[in-house]
mmCIF file of C-alpha atoms and ligand atoms in Angstrom:
data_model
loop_
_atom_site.group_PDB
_atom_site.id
_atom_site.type_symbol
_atom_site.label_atom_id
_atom_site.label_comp_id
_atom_site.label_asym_id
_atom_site.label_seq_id
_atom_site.Cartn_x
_atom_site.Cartn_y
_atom_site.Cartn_z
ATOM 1 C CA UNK U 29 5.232 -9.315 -21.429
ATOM 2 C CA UNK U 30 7.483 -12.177 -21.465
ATOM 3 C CA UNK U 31 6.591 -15.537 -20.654
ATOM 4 C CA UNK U 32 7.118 -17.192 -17.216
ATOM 5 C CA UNK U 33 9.952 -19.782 -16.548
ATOM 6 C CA UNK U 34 9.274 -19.663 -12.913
ATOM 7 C CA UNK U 35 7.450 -17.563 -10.408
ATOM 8 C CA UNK U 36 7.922 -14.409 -10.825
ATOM 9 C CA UNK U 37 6.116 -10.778 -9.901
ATOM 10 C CA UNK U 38 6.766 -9.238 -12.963
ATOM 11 C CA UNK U 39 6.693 -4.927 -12.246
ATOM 12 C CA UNK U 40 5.401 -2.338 -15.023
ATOM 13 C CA UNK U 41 7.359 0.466 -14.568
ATOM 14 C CA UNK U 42 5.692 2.356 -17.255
ATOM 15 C CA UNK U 43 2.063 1.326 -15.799
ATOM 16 C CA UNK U 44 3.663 3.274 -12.590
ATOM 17 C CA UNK U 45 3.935 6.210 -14.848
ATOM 18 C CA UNK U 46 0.574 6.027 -15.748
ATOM 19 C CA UNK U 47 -1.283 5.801 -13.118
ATOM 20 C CA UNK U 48 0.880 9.069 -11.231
ATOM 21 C CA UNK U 49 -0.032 10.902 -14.175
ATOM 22 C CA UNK U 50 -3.728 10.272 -14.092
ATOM 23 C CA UNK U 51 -3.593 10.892 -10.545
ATOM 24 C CA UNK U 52 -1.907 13.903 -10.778
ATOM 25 C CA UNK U 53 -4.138 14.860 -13.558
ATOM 26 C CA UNK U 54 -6.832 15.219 -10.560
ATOM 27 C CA UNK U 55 -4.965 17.735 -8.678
ATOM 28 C CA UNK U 56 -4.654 21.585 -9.378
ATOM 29 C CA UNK U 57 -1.092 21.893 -10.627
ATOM 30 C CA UNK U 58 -0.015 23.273 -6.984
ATOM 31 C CA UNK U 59 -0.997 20.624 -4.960
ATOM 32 C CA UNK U 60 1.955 17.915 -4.302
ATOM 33 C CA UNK U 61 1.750 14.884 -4.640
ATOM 34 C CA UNK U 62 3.036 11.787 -2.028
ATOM 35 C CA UNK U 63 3.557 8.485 -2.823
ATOM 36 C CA UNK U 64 2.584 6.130 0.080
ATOM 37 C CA UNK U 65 5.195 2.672 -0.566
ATOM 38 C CA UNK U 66 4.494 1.350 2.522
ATOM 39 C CA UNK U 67 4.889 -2.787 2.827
ATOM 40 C CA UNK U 68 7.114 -2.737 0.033
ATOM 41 C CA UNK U 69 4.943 -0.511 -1.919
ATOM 42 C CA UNK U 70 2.268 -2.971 -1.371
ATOM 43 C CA UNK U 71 3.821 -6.162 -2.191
ATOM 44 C CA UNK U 72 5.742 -5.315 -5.486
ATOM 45 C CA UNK U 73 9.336 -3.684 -4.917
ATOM 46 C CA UNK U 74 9.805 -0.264 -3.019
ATOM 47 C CA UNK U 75 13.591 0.949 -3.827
ATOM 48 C CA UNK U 76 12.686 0.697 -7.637
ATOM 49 C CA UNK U 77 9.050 1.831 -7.322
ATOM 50 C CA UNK U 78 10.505 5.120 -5.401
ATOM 51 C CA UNK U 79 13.528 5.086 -7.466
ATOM 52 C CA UNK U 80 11.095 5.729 -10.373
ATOM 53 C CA UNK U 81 8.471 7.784 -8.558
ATOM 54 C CA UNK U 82 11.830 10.086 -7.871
ATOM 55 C CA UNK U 83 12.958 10.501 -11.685
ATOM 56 C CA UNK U 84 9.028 11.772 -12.317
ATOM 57 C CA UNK U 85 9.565 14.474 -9.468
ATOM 58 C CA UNK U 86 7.168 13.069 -6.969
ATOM 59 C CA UNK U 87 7.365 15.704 -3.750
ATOM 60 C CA UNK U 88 7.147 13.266 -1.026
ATOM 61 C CA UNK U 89 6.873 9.615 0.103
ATOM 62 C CA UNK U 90 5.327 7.810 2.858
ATOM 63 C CA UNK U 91 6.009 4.624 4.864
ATOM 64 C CA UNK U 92 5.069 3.068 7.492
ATOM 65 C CA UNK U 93 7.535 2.013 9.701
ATOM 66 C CA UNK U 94 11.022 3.433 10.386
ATOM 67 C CA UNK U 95 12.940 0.255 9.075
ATOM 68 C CA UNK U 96 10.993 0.822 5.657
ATOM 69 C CA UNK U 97 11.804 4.310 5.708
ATOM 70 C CA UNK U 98 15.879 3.238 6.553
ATOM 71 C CA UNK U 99 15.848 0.549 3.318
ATOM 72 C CA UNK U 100 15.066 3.612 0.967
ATOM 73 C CA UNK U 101 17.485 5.904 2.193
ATOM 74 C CA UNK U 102 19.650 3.436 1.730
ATOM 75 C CA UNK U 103 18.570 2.709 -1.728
ATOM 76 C CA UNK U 104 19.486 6.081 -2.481
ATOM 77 C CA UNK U 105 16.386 8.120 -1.947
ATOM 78 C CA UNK U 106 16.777 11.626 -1.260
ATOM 79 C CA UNK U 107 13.097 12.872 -1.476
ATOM 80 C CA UNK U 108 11.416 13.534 1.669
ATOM 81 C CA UNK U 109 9.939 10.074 3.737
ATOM 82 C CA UNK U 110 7.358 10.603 5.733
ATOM 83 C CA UNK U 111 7.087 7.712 8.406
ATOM 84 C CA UNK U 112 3.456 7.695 9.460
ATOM 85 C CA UNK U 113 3.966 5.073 12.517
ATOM 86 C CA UNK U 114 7.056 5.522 14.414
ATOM 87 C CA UNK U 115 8.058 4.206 17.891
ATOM 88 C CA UNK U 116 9.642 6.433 20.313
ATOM 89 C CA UNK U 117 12.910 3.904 20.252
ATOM 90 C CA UNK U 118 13.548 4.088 16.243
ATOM 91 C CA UNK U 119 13.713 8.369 17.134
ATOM 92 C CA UNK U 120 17.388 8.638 16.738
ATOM 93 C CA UNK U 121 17.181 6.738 13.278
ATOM 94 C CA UNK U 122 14.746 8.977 12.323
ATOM 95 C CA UNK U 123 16.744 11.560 12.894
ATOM 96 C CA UNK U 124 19.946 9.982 11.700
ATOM 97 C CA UNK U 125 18.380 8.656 8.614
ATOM 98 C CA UNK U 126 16.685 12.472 7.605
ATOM 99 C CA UNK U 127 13.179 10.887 7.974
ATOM 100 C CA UNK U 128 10.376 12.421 8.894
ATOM 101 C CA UNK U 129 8.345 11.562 12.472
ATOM 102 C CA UNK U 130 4.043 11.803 12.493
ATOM 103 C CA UNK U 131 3.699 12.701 16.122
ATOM 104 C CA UNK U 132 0.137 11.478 16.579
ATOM 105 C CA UNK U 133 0.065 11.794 21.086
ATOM 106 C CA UNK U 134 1.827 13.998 23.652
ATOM 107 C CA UNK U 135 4.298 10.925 24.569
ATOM 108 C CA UNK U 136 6.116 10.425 20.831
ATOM 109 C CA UNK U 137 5.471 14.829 20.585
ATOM 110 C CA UNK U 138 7.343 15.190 23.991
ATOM 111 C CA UNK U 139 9.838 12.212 23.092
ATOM 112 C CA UNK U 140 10.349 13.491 19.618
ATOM 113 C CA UNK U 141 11.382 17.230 21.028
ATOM 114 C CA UNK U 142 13.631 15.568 23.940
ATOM 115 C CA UNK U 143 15.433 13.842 21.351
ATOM 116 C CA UNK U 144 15.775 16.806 18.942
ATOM 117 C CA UNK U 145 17.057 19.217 21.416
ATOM 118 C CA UNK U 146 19.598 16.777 22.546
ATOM 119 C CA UNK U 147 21.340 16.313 19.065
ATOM 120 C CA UNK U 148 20.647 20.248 18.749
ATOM 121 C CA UNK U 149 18.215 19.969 15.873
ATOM 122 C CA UNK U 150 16.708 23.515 14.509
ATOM 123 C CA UNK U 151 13.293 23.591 13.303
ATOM 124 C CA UNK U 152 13.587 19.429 12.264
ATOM 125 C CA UNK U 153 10.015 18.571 10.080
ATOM 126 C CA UNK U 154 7.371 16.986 11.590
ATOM 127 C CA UNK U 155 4.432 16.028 10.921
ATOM 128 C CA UNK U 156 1.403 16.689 13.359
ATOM 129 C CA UNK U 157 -1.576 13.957 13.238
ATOM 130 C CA UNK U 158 -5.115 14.198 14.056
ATOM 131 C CA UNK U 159 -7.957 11.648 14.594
ATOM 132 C CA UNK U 160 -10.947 13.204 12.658
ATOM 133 C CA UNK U 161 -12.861 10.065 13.062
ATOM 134 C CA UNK U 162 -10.766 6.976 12.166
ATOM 135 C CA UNK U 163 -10.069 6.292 15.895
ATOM 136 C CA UNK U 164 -6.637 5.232 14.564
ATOM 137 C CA UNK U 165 -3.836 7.154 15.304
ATOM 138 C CA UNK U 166 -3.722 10.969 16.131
ATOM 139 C CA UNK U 167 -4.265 13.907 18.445
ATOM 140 C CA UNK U 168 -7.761 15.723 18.913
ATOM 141 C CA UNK U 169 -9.148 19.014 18.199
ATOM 142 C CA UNK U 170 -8.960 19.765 22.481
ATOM 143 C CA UNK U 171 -4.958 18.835 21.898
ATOM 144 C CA UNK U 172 -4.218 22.023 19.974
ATOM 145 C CA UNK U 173 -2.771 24.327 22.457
ATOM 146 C CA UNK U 174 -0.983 21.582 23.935
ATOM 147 C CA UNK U 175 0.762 21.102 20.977
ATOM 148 C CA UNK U 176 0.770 24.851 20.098
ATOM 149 C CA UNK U 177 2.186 25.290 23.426
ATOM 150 C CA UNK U 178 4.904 22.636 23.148
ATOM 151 C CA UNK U 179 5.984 23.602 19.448
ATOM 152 C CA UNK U 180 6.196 27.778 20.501
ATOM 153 C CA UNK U 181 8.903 26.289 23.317
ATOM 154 C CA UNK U 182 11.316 24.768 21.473
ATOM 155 C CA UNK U 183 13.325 25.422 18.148
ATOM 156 C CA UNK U 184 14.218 21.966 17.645
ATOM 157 C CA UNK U 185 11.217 21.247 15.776
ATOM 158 C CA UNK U 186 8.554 22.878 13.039
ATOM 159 C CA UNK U 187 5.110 20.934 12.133
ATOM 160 C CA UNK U 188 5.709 21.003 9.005
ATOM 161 C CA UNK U 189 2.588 19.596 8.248
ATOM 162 C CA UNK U 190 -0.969 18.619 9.890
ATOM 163 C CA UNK U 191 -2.687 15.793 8.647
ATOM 164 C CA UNK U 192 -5.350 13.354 8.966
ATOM 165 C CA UNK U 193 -6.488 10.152 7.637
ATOM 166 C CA UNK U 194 -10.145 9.422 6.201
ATOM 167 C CA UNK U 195 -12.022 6.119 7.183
ATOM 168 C CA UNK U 196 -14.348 5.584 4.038
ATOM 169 C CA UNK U 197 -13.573 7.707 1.260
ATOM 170 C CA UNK U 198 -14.369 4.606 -1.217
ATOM 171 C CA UNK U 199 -18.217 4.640 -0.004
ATOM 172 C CA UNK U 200 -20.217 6.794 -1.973
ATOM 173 C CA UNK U 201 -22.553 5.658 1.686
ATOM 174 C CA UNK U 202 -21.076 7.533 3.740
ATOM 175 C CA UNK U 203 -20.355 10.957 2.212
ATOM 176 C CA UNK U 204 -22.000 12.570 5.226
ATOM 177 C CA UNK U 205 -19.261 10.957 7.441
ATOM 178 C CA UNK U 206 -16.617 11.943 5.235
ATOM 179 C CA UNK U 207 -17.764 15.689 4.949
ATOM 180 C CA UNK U 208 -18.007 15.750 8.700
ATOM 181 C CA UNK U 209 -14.354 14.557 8.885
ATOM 182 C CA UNK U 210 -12.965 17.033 6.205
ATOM 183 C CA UNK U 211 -14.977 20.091 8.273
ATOM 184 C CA UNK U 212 -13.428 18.799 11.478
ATOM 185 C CA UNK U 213 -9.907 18.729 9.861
ATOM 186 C CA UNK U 214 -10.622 22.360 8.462
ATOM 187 C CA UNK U 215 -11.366 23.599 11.659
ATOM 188 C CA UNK U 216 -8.240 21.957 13.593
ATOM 189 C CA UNK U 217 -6.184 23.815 10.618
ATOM 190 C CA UNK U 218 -7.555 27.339 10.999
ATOM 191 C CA UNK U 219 -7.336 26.771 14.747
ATOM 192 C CA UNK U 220 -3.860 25.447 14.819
ATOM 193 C CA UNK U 221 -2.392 27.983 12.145
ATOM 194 C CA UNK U 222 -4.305 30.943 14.172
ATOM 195 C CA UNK U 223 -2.431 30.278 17.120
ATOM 196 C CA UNK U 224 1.093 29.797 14.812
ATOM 197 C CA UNK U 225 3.498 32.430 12.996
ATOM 198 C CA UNK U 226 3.472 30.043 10.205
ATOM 199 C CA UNK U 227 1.857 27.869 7.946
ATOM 200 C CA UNK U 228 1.744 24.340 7.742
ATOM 201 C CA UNK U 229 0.846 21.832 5.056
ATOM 202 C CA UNK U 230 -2.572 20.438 5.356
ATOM 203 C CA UNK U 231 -3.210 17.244 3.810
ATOM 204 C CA UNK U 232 -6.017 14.660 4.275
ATOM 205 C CA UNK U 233 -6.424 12.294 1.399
ATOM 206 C CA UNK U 234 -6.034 8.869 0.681
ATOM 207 C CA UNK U 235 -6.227 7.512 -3.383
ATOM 208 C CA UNK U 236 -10.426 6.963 -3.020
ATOM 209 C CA UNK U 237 -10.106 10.793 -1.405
ATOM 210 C CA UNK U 238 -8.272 12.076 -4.284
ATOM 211 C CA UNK U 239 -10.960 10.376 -6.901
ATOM 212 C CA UNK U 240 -14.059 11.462 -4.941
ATOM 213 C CA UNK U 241 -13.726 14.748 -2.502
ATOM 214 C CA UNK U 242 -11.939 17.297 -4.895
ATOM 215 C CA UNK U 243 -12.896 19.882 -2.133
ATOM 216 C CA UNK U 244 -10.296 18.385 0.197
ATOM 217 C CA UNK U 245 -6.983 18.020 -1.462
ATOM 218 C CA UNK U 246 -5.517 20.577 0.493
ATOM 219 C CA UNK U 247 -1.830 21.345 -0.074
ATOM 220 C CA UNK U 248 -0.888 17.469 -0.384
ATOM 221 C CA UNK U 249 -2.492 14.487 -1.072
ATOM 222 C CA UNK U 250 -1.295 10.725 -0.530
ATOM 223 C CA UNK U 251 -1.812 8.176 -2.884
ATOM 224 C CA UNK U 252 -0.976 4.650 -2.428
ATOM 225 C CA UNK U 253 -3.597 2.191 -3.939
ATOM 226 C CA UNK U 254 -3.942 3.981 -7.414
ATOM 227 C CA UNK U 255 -0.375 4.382 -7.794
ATOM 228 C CA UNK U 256 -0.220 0.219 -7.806
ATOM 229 C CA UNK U 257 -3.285 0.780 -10.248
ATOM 230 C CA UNK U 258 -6.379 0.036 -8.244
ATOM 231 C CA UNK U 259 -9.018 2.814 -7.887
ATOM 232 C CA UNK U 260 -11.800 0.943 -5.565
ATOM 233 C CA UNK U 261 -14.428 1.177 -8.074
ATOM 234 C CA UNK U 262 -14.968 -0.507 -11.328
ATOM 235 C CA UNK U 263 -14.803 2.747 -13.220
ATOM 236 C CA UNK U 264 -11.602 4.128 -11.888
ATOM 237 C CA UNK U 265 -9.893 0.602 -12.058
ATOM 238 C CA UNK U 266 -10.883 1.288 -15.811
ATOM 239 C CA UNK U 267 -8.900 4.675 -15.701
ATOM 240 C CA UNK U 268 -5.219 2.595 -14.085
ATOM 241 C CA UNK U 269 -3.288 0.319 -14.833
ATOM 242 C CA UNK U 270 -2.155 -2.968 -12.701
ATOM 243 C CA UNK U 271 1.774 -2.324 -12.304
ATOM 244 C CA UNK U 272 2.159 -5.903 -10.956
ATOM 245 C CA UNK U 273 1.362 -9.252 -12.595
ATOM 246 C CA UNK U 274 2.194 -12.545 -10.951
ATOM 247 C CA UNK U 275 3.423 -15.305 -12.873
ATOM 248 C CA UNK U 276 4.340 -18.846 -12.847
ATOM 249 C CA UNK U 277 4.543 -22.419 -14.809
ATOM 250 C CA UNK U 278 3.070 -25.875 -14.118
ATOM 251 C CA UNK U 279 5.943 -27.870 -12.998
ATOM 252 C CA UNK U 280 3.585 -31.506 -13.026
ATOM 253 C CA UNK U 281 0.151 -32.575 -14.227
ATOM 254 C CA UNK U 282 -1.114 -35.649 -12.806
ATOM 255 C CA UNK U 283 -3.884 -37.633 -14.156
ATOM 256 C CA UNK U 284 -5.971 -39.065 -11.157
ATOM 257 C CA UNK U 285 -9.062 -41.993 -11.044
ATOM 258 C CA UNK U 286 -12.067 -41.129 -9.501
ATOM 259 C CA UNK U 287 -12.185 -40.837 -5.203
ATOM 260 C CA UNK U 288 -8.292 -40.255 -5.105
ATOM 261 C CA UNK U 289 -7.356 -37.263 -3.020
ATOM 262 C CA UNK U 290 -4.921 -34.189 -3.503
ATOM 263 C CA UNK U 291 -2.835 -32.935 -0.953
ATOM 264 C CA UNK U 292 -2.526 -32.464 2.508
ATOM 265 C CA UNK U 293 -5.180 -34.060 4.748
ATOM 266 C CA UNK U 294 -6.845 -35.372 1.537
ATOM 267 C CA UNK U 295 -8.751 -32.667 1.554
ATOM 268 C CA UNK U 296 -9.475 -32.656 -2.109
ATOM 269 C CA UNK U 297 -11.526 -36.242 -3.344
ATOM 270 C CA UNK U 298 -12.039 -36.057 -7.177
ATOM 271 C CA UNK U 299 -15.247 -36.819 -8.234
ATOM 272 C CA UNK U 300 -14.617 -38.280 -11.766
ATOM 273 C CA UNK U 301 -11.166 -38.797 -13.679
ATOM 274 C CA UNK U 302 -9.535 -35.352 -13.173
ATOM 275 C CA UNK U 303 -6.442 -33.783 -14.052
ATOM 276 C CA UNK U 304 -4.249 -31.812 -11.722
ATOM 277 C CA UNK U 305 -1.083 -29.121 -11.870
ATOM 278 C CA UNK U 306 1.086 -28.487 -9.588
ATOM 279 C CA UNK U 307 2.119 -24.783 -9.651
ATOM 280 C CA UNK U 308 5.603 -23.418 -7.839
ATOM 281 C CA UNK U 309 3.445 -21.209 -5.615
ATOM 282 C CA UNK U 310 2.442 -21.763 -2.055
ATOM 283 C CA UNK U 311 1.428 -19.909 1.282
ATOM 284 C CA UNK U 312 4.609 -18.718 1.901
ATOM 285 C CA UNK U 313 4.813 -17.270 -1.405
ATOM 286 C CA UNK U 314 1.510 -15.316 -0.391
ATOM 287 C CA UNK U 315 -1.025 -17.526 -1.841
ATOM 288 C CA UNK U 316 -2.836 -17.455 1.655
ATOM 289 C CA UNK U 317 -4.442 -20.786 3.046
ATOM 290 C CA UNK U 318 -7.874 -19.222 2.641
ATOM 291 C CA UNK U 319 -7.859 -19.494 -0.817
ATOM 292 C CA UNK U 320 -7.782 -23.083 -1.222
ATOM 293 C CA UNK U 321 -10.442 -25.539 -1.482
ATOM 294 C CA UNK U 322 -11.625 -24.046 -4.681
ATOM 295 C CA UNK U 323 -11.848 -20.173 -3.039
ATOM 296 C CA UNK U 324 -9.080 -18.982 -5.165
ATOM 297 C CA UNK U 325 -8.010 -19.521 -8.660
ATOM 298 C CA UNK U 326 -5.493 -19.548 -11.235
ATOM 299 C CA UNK U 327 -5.484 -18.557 -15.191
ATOM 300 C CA UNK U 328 -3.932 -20.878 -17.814
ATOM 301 C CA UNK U 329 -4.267 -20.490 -21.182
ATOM 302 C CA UNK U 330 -7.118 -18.218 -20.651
ATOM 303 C CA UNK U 331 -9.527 -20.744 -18.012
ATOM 304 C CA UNK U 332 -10.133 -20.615 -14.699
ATOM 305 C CA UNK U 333 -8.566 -23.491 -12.596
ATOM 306 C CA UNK U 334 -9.624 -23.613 -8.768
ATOM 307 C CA UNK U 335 -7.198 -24.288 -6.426
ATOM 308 C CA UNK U 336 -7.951 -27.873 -5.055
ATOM 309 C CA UNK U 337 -7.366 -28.829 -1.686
ATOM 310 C CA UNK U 338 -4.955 -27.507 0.918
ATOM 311 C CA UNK U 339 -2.726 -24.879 -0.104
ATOM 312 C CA UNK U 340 1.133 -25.932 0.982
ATOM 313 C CA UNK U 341 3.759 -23.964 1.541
ATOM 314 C CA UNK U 342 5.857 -23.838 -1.569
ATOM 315 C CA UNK U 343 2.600 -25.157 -3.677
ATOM 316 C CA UNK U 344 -0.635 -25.347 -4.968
ATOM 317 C CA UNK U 345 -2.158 -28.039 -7.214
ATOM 318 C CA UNK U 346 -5.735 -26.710 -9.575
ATOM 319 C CA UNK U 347 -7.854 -28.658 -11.269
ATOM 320 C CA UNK U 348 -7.016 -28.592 -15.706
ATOM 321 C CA UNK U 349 -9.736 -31.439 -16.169
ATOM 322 C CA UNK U 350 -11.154 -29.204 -18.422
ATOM 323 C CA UNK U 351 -8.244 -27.102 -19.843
ATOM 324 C CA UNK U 352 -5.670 -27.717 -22.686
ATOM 325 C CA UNK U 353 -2.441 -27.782 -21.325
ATOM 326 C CA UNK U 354 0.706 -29.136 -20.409
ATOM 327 C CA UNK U 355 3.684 -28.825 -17.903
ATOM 328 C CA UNK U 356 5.877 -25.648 -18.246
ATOM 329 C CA UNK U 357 2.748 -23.804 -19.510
ATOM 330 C CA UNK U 358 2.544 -20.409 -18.109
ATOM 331 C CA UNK U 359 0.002 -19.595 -15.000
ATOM 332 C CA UNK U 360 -1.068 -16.418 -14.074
ATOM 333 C CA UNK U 361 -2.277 -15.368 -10.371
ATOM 334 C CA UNK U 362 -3.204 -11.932 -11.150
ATOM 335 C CA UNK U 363 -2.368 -9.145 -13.971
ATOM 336 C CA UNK U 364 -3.633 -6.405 -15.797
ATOM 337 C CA UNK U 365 -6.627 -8.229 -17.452
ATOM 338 C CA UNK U 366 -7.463 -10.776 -14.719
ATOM 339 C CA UNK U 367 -7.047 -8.543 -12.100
ATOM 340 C CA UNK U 368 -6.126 -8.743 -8.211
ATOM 341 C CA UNK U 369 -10.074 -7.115 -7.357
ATOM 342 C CA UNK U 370 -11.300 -10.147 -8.697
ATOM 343 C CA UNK U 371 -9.265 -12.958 -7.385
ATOM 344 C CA UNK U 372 -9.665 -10.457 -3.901
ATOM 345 C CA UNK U 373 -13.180 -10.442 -4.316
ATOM 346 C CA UNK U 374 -13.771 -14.448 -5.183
ATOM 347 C CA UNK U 375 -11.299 -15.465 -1.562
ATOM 348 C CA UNK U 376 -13.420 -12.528 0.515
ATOM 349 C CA UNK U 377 -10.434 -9.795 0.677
ATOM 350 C CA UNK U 378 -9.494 -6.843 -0.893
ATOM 351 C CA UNK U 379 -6.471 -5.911 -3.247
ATOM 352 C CA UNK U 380 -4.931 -4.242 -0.496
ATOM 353 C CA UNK U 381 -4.079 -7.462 1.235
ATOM 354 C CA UNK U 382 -3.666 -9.764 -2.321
ATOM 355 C CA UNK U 383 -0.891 -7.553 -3.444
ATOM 356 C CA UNK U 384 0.534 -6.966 0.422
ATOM 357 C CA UNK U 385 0.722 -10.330 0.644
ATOM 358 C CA UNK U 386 3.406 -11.464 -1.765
ATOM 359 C CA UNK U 387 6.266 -12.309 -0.013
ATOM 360 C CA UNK U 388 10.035 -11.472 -0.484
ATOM 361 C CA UNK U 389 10.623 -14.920 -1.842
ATOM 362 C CA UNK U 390 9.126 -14.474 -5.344
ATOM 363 C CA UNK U 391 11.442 -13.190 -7.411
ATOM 364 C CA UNK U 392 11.190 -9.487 -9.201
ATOM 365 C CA UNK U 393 11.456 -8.565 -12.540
ATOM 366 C CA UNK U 394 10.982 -5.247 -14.438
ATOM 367 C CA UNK U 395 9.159 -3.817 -17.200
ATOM 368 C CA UNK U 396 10.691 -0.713 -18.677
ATOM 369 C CA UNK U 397 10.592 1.068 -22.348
HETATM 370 C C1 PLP T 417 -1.839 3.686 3.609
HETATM 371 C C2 PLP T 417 -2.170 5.106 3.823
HETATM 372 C C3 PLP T 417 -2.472 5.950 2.725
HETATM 373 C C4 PLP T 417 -2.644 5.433 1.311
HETATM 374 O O1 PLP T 417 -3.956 4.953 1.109
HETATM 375 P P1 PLP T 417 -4.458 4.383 -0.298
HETATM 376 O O2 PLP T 417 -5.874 4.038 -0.064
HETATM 377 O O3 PLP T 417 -3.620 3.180 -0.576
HETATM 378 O O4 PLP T 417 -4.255 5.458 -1.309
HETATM 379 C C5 PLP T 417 -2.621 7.300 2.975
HETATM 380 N N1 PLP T 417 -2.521 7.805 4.232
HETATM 381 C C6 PLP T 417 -2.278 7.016 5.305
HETATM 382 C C7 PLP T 417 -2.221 7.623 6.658
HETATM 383 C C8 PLP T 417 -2.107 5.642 5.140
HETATM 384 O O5 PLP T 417 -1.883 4.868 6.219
#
């Protein structure tokens, strides 16, 4: 790891490799395997994180939005993109763009097939959603010969796959819920496939699905979380590897007397003689207003040093009262040993949103061997 000269989210390619094979190593050889790299692939890069998910043969990928699914096409992705939340007006890009539509309600179904048959599409994949519980997105069990009867009147499009999404596979709590969703799902499949001359792709599970249900991998599975290296549980975070570590320097230390305040709105009043930093990094960088006022924290040489005060936009300013240091030291946010869970769990969030959160301003760099 090389040592920060400004901020910078620094991306472990070869931690990426890691973590896809220990996820894979969950799976039975047959099942495929999609990568979800959605919001950038959650706040670290996606054209280089599917880039390299492509070179290690991953079968699919997953976004979110039709825009995200455009900038990796354009990037030069040819495997399979599954969008899982189109609109009915990004249809034609979709199309245009060889992505492929979840069709979660008979409007974007009906929409979808109007569009198809007017560019004279044959059997274009789609992907079929159902709402086993989540109350999200998706059709309903009662909305299978609808669909049935919409897919057996037009050759324009094939489901592909069905799929659904799981609301608590991290709670070890609610394993009765979960069971009940993957029974529900089963019996939409055998249903649906019953009452079709072919056979779809069934897939249901999320990362925390993969690591706990092993009974409902289905033909797919769709792993987002643990590919970035997070596992929801202390001993699968033990089992990945962080691919992301955010970086940056102390740019100023300031030495000030006691009941003199730091930053906006004063809202930091030391209590003694302190000493401050003043770190490149603010709220538009993703360090989110919630974690000032001594919520959040940084690591320099090795100590903790709460963020003090208001966080501003372009900066945030800790307290090193107690640390040896000096300006153009490196800071680090998060990495592999002080982790994202932790700095999540100390502000009230969860990795999810820390790593979401950084923004396109903060510069990229890559780890490779
Ligand atoms: C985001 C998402 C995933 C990935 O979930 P992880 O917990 O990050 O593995 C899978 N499926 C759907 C439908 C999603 O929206």
């Amino acid at each position: 790891m090389s040592k920060a000269q400004e901020t910078v989210l620094e991306i472990d390619l070869n931690a990426l490799t890691h973590n896809f094979n220990y996820l894979k190593s969950k799976l039975k050889p047959k099942t495929k395997f999609l990568a979800v790299i959605k919001a950038f692939a959650y706040g670290s890069d996606s054209a280089e994180v599917a880039k390299h998910l492509q070179q290690l043969k991953v079968d699919y990928f997953a976004v979110a939005y039709t825009r995200e699914g455009v900038a990796l096409r354009d990037a030069g992705i040819t495997t399979p993109i599954l969008v899982l939340h189109p609109q009915t007006t990004n249809f034609e890009t979709i199309i245009d763009r060889c992505l492929e539509p979840s069709l979660y309600n008979a409007k974007v179904l009906n929409e979808f097939i109007k569009i198809a048959e007017q560019q004279s599409q044959k059997s274009y994949p789609v992907h079929i959603k159902f709402n086993t519980g989540l109350n999200r997105l998706g059709f309903c069990k009662r909305n299978v010969d609808f669909i049935i009867e919409k897919l057996k009147a037009t050759n324009a499009i094939i489901a592909k796959s069905l799929f659904s999404h799981l609301a608590a596979s991290e709670d070890k709590n609610e394993l009765e819920f979960t069971n009940d969703q993957i029974s529900t799902f089963k019996s939409i499949a055998k249903e649906f496939s019953d009452k079709i001359n072919y056979t779809p792709w069934l897939h249901l599970c999320n990362t925390s699905g993969v690591l706990n249900y092993a009974n409902a991998h289905f033909d797919m599975v769709r792993c987002g979380i643990g590919l970035y290296g997070f596992g929801n549980s202390a001993k699968e975070d033990n089992s990945l590897k962080p691919i992301a570590s955010l970086k940056s320097i102390i740019s100023q230390i300031h030495k000030i007397e006691k009941n003199q305040t730091v930053g906006y709105n004063r809202a930091y009043k030391a209590v003694d003689i302190e000493k401050t930093a003043t770190i490149p990094i603010g709220h538009a960088d993703g360090i989110n207003r919630i974690y000032g006022n001594e919520k959040g924290f940084v690591i320099i040489n090795g100590q903790k040093a709460a963020i003090i005060g208001n966080v501003c936009m372009d900066m945030i300013m800790v307290n090193i009262t107690n640390i040896d240091c000096n300006e153009g030291d490196e800071v680090i946010v998060f990495n592999s040993t002080y982790k994202a869970s932790c700095l999540a769990e100390s502000v009230g969030t969860i990795s999810y949103e820390i790593l979401t959160s950084i923004s396109q301003r903060v510069k990229r760099s890559y780890l490779h061997k």
